[in-house]
PDB file of C-alpha atoms and ligand atoms in Angstrom:
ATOM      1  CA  UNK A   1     -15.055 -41.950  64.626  1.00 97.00           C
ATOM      2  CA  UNK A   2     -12.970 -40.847  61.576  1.00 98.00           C
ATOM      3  CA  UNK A   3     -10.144 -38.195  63.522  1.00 98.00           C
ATOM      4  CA  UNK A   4      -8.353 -35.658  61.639  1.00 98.00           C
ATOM      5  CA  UNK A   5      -6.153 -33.566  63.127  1.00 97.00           C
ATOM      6  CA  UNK A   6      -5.773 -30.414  61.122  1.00 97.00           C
ATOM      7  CA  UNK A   7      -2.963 -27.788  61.044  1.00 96.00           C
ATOM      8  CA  UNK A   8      -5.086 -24.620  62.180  1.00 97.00           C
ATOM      9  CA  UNK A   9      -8.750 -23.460  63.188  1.00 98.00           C
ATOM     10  CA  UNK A  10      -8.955 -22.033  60.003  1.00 98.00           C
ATOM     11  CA  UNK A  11      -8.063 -25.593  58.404  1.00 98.00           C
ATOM     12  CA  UNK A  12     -10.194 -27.144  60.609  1.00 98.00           C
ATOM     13  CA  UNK A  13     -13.159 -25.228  59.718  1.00 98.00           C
ATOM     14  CA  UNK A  14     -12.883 -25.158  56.121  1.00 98.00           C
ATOM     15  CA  UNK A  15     -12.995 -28.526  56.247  1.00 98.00           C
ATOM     16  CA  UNK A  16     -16.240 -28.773  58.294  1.00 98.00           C
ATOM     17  CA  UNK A  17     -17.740 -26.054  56.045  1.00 98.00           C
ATOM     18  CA  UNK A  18     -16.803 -28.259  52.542  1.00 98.00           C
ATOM     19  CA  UNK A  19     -18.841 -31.201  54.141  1.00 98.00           C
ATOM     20  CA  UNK A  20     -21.018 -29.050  55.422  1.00 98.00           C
ATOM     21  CA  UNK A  21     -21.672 -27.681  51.652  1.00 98.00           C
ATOM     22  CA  UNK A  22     -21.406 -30.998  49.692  1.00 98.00           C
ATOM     23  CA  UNK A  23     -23.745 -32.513  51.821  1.00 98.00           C
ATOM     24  CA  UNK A  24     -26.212 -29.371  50.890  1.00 98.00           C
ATOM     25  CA  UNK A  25     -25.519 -29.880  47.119  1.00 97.00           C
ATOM     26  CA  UNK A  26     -26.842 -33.259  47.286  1.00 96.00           C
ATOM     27  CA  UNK A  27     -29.804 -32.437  49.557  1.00 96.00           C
ATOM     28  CA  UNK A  28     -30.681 -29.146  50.042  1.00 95.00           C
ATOM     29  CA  UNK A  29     -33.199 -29.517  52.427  1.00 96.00           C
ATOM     30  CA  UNK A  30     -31.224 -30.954  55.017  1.00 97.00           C
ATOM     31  CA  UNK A  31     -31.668 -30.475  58.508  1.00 98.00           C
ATOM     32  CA  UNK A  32     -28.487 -28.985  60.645  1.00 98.00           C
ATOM     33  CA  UNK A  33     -28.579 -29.149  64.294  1.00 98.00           C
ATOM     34  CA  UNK A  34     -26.033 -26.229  65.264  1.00 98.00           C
ATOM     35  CA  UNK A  35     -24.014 -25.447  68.382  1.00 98.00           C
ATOM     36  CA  UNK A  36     -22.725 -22.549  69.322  1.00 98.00           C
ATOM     37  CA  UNK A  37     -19.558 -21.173  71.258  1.00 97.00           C
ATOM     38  CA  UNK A  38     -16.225 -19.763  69.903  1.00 97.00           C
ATOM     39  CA  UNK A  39     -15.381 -23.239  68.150  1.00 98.00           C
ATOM     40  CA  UNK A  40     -17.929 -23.201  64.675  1.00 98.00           C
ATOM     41  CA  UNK A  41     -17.743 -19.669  64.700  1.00 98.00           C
ATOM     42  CA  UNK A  42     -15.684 -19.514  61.668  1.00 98.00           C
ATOM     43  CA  UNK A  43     -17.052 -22.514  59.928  1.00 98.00           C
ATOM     44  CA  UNK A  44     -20.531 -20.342  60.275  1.00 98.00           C
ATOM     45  CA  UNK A  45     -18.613 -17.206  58.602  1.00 98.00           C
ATOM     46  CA  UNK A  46     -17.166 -19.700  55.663  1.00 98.00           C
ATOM     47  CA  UNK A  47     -20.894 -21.005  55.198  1.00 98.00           C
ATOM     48  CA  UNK A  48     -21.866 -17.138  55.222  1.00 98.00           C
ATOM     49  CA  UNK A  49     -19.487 -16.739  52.085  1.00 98.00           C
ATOM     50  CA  UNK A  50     -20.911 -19.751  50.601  1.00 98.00           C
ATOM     51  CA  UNK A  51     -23.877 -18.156  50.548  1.00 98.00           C
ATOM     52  CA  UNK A  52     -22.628 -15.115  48.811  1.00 97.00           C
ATOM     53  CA  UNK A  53     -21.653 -16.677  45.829  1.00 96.00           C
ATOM     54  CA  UNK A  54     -24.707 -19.183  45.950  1.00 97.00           C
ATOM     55  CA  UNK A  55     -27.636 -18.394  47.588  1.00 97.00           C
ATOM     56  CA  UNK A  56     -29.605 -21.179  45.911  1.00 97.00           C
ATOM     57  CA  UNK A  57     -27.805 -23.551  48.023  1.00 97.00           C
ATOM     58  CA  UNK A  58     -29.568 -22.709  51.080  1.00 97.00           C
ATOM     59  CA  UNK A  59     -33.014 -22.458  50.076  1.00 97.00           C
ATOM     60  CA  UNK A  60     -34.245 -25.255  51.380  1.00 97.00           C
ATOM     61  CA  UNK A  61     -31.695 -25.506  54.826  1.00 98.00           C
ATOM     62  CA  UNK A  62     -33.464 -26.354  58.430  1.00 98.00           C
ATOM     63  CA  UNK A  63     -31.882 -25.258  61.427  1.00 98.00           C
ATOM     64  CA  UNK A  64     -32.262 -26.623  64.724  1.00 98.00           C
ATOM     65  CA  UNK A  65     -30.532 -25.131  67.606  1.00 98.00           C
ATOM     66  CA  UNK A  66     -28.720 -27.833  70.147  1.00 98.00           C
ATOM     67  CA  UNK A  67     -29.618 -25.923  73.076  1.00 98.00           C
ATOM     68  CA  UNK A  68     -29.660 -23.223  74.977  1.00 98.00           C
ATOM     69  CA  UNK A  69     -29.165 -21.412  78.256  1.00 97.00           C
ATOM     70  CA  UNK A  70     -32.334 -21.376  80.231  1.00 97.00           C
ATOM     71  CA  UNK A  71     -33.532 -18.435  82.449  1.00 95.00           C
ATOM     72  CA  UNK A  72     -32.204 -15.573  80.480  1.00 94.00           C
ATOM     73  CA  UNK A  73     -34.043 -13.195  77.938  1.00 94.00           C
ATOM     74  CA  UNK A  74     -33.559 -14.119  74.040  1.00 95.00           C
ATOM     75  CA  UNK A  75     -32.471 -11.434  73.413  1.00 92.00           C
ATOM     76  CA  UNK A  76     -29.818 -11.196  75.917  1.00 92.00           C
ATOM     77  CA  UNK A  77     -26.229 -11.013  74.060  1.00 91.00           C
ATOM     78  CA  UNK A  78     -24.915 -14.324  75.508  1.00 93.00           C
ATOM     79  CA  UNK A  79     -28.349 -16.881  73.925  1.00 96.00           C
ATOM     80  CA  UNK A  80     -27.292 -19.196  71.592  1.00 97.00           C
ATOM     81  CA  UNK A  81     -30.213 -17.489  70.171  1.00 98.00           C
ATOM     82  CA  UNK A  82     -28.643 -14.564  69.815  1.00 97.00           C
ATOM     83  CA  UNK A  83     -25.366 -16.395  68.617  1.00 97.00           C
ATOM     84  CA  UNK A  84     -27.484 -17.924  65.910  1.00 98.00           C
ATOM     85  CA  UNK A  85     -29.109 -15.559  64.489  1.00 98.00           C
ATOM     86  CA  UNK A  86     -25.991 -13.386  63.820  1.00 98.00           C
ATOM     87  CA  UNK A  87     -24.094 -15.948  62.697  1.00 98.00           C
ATOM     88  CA  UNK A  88     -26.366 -18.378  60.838  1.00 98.00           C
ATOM     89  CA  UNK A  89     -29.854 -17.283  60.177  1.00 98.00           C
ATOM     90  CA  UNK A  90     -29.253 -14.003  59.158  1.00 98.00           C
ATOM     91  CA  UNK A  91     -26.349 -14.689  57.102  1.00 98.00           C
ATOM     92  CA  UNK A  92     -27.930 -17.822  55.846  1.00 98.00           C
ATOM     93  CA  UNK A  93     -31.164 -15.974  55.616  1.00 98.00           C
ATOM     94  CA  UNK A  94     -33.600 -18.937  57.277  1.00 98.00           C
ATOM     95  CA  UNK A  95     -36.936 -18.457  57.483  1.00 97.00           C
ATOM     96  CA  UNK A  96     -38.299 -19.053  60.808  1.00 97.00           C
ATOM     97  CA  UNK A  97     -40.896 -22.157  59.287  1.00 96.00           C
ATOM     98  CA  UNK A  98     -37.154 -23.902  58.842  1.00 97.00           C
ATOM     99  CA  UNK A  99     -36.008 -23.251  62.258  1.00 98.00           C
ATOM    100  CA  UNK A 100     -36.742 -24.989  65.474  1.00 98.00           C
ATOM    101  CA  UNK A 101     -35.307 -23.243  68.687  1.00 98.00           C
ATOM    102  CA  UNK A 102     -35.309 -23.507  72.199  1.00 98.00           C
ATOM    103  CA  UNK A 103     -36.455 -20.655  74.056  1.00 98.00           C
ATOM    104  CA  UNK A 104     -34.084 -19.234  76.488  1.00 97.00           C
ATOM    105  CA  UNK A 105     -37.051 -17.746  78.741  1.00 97.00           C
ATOM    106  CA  UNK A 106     -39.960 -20.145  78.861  1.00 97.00           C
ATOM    107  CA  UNK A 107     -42.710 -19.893  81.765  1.00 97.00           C
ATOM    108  CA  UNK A 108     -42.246 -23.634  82.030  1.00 98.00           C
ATOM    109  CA  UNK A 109     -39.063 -24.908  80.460  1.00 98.00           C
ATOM    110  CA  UNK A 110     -39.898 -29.353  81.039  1.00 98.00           C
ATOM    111  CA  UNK A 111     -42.911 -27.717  78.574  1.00 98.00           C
ATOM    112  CA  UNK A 112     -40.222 -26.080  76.038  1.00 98.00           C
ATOM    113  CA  UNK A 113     -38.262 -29.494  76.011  1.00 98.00           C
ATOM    114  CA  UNK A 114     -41.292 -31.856  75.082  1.00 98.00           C
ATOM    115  CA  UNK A 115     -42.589 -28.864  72.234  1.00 98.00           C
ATOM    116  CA  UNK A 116     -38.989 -29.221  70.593  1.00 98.00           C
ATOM    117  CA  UNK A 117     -39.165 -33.034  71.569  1.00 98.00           C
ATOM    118  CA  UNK A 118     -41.984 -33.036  69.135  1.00 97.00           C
ATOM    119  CA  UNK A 119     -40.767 -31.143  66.251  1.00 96.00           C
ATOM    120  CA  UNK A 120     -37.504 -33.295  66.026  1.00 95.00           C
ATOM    121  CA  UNK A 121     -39.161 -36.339  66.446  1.00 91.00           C
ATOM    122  CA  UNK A 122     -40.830 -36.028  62.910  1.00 83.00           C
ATOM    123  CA  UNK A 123     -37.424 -35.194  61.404  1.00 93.00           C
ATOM    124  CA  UNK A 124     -34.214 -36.462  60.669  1.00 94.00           C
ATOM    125  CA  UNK A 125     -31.043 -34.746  61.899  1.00 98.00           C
ATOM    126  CA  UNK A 126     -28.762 -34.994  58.927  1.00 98.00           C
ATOM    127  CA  UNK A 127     -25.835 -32.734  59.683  1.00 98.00           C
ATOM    128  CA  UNK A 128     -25.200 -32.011  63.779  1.00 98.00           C
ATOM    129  CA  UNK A 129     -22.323 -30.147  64.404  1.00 98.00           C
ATOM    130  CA  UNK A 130     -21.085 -29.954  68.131  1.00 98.00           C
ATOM    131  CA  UNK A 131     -18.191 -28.699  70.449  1.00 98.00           C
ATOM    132  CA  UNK A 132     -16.706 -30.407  73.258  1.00 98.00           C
ATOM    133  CA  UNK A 133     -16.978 -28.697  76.874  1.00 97.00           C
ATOM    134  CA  UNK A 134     -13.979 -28.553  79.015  1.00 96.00           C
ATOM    135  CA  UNK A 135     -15.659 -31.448  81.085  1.00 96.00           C
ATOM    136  CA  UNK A 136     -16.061 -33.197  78.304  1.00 98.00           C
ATOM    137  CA  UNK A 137     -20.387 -32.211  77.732  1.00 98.00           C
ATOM    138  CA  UNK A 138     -21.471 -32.060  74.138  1.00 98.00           C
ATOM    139  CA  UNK A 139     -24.244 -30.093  73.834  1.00 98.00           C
ATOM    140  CA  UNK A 140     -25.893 -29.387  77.586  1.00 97.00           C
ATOM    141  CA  UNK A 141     -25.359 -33.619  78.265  1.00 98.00           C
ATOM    142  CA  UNK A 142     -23.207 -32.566  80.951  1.00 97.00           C
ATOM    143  CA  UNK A 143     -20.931 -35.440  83.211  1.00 97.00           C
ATOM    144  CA  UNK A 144     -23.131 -37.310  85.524  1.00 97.00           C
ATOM    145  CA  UNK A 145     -24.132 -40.574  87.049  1.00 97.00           C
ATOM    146  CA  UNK A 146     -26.560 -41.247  84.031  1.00 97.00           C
ATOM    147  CA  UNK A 147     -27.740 -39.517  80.722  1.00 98.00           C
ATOM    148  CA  UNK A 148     -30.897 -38.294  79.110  1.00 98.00           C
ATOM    149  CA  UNK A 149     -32.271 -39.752  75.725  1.00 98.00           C
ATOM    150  CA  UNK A 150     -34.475 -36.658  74.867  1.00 98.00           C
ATOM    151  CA  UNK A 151     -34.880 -33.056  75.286  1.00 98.00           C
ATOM    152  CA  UNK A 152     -34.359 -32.141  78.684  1.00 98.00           C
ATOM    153  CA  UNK A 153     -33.777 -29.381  81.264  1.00 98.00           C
ATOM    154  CA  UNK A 154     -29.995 -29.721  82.437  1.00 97.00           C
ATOM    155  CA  UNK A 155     -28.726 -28.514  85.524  1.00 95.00           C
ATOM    156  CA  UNK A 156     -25.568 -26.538  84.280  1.00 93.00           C
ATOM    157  CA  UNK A 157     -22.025 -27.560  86.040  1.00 90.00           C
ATOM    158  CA  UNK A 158     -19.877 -24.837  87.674  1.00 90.00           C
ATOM    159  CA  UNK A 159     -17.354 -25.285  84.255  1.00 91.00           C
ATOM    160  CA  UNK A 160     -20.673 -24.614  81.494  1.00 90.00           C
ATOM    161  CA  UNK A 161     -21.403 -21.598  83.622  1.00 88.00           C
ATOM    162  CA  UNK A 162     -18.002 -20.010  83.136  1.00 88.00           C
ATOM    163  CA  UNK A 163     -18.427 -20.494  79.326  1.00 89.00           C
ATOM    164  CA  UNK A 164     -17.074 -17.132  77.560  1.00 89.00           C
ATOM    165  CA  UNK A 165     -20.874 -17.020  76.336  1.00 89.00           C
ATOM    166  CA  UNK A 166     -22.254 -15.838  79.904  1.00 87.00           C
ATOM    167  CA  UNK A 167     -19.141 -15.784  82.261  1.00 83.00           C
ATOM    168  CA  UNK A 168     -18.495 -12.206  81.980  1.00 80.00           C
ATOM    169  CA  UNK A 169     -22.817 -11.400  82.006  1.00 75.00           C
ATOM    170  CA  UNK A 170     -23.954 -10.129  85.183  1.00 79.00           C
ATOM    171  CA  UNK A 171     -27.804 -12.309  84.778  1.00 81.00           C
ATOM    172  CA  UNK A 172     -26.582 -15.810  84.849  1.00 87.00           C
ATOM    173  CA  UNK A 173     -28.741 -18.648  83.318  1.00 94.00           C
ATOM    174  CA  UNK A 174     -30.253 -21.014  85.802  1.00 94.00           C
ATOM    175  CA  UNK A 175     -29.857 -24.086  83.685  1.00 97.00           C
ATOM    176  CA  UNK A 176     -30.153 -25.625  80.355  1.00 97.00           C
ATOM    177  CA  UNK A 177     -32.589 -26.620  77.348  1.00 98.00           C
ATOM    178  CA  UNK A 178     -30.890 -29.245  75.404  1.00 98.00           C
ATOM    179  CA  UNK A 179     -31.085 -32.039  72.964  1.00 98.00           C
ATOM    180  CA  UNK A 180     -30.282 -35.227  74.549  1.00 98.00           C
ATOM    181  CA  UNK A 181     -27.913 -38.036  73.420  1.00 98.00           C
ATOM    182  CA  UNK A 182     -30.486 -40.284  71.723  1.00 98.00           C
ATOM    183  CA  UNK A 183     -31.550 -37.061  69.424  1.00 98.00           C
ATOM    184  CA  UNK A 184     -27.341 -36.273  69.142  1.00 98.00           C
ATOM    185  CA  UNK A 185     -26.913 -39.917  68.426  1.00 98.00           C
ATOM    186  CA  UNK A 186     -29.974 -40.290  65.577  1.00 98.00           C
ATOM    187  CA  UNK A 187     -28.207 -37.873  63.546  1.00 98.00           C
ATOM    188  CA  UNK A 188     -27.192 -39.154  60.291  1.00 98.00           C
ATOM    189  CA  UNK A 189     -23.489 -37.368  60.248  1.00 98.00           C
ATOM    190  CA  UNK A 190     -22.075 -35.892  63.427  1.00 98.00           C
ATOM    191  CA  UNK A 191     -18.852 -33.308  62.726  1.00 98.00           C
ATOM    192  CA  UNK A 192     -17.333 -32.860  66.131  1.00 98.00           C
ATOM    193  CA  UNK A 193     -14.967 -29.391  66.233  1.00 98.00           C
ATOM    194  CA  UNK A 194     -12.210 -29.174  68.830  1.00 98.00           C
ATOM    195  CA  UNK A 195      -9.938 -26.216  68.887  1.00 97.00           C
ATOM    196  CA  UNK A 196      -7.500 -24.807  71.397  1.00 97.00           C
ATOM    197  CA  UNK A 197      -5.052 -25.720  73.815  1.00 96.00           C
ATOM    198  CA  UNK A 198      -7.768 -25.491  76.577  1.00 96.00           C
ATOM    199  CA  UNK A 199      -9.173 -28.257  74.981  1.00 97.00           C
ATOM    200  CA  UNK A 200      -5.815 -30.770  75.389  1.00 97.00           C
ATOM    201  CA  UNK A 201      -6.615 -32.541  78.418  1.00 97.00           C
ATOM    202  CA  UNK A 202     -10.325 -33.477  77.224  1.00 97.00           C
ATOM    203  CA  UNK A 203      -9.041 -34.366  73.759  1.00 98.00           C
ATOM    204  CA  UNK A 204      -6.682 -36.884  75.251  1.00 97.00           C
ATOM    205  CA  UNK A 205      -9.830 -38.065  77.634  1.00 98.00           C
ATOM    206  CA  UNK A 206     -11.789 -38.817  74.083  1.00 98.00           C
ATOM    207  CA  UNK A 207      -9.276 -40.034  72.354  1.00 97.00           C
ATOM    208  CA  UNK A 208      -8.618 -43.077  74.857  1.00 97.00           C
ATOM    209  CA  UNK A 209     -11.919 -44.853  73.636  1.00 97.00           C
ATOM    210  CA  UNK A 210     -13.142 -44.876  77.331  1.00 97.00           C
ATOM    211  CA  UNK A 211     -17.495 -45.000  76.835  1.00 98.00           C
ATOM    212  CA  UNK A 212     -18.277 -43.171  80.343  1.00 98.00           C
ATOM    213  CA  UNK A 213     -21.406 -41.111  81.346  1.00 98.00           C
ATOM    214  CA  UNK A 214     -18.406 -38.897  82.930  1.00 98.00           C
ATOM    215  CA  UNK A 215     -17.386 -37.917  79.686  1.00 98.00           C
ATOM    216  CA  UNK A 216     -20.358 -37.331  77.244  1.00 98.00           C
ATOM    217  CA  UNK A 217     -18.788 -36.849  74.342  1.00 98.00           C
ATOM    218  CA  UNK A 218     -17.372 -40.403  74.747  1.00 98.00           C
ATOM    219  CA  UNK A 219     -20.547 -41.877  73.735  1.00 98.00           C
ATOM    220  CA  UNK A 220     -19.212 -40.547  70.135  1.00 98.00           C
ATOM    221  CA  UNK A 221     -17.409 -43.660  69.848  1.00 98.00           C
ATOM    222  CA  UNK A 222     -20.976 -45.799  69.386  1.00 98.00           C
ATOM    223  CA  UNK A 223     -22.294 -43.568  66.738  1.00 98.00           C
ATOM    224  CA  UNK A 224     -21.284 -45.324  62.717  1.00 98.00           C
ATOM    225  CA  UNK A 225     -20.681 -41.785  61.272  1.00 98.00           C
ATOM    226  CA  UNK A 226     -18.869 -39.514  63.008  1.00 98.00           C
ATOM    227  CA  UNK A 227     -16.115 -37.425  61.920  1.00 98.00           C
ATOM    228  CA  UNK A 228     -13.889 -35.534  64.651  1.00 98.00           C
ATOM    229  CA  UNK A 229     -11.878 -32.428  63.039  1.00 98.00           C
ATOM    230  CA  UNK A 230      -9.486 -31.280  65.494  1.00 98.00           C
ATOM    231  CA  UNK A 231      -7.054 -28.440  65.159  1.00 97.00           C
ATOM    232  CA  UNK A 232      -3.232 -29.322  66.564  1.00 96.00           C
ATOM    233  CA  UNK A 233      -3.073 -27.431  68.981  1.00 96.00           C
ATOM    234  CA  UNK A 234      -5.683 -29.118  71.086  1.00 96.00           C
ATOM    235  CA  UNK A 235      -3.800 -32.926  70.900  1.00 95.00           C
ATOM    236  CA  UNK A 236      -1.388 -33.239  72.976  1.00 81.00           C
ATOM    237  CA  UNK A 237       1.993 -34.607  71.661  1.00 78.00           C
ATOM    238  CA  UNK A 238       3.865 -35.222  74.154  1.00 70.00           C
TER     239      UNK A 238
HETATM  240  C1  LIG B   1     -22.971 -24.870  72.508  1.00 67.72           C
HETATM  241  C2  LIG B   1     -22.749 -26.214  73.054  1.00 67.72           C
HETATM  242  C3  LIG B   1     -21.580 -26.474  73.934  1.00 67.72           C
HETATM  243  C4  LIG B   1     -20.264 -26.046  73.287  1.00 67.72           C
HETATM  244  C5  LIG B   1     -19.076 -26.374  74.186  1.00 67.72           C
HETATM  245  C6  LIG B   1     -17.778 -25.845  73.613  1.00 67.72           C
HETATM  246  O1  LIG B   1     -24.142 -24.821  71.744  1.00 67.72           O
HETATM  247  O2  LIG B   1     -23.513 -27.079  72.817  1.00 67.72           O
HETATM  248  O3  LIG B   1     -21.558 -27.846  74.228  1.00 67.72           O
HETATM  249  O4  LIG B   1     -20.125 -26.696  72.051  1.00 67.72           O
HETATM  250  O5  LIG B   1     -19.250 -25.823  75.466  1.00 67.72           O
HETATM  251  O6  LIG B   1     -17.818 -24.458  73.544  1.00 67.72           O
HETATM  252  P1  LIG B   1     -16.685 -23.643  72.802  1.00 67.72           P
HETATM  253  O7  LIG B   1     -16.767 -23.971  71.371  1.00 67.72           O
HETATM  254  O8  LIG B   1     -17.016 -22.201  73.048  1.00 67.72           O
HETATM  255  O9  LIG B   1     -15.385 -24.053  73.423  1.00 67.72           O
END
């Protein structure tokens, strides 16, 4: 894992969005698997600008979501659905044939993770961007005894559920639709955003090298081409 520890959010995201758009200028029909949450929020909104001034550059982008909270309407305001759209495929103006998304209210959701199952497993992951949890999850692979390879309905810990995203909603989801860490893990470049001092504590946790199924992001370390931008005030220098 290549770590760079960068001197603001706004630092750390342009840096995320310049790989982000060299990586499109050499293949513009790559596939990026996006999370959502306050972290790549303003990577999205440098992307957006991108596309401004070049529009061509997108024209050929996939999108596939990482995951998303289960139970709830799409169009409810917390959805990473409704995260995505507004801040990358509007802005990035992708068609729905290159986007593959959970979604948030299936009639049976183990159904919804095999369907998205099968539309990843004909495709390559080429850019996945993530977030850390407070507990350490990376995508909805949340702490536990063991992990899941694929797609898989995740029951949500008591820390995901107070995410800003639905904390302050009065319909809570009831669990999760998410990649798992084989699909996180197959990607060909991983870019791992960690902002905030609410972040500290779990930073430190990753940055001891410890592999544990108690810390899912951990399982990083295996993966040949990760890089990990992190903003300062989320390492702890003491
Ligand atoms: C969101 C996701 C989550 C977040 C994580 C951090 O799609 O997969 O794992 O990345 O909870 O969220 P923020 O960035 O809001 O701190």
């Amino acid at each position: 894992m290549m770590i760079d520890i960068c001197d603001s959010y706004e630092e750390m995201s342009r840096k995320a969005t310049d790989i982000v758009v060299e990586n499109l200028r050499q293949h513009r029909d790559l596939m990026l698997c996006a999370a959502t949450g306050g972290t790549p929020t303003r990577m999205y909104e440098l992307l957006a600008d991108e596309y401004t001034d070049s529009p061509d550059l997108f024209s050929g982008l996939n999108v596939i979501k990482l995951d998303e909270w289960g139970g709830i309407p799409m169009n409810h305001a917390g959805t990473c659905e409704s995260y995505l759209q507004q801040y990358v495929i509007y802005p990035l103006t992708v068609s729905s044939k290159r986007y593959i998304s959970f979604q948030s209210d299936p009639e049976n959701p183990k159904e919804e993770c095999l369907r998205v199952q099968s539309l990843l497993n004909n495709r390559v992951i080429d850019i996945c961007i993530l977030g850390i949890g407070i507990n350490g999850h990376i995508a909805f692979n949340e702490p536990a005894d063991f992990l899941h390879t694929g797609c898989h309905v995740a029951e949500l810990s008591e820390k995901s559920l107070q995410h800003p995203m639905v904390s302050s909603e009065e319909e809570k989801p009831k669990y999760g639709l998410t990649l798992g860490m084989r699909d996180i893990l197959n990607s060909k470049l991983i870019i791992l955003l960690i902002n905030g001092i609410k972040k500290k504590e779990i930073t430190k946790a990753l940055l001891s090298e410890e592999i544990t199924t108690r810390l899912p992001a951990s399982f990083l370390w295996l993966h040949p081409n990760v890089i990990c931008l992190i903003d300062k005030d989320a390492v702890d220098t003491a």
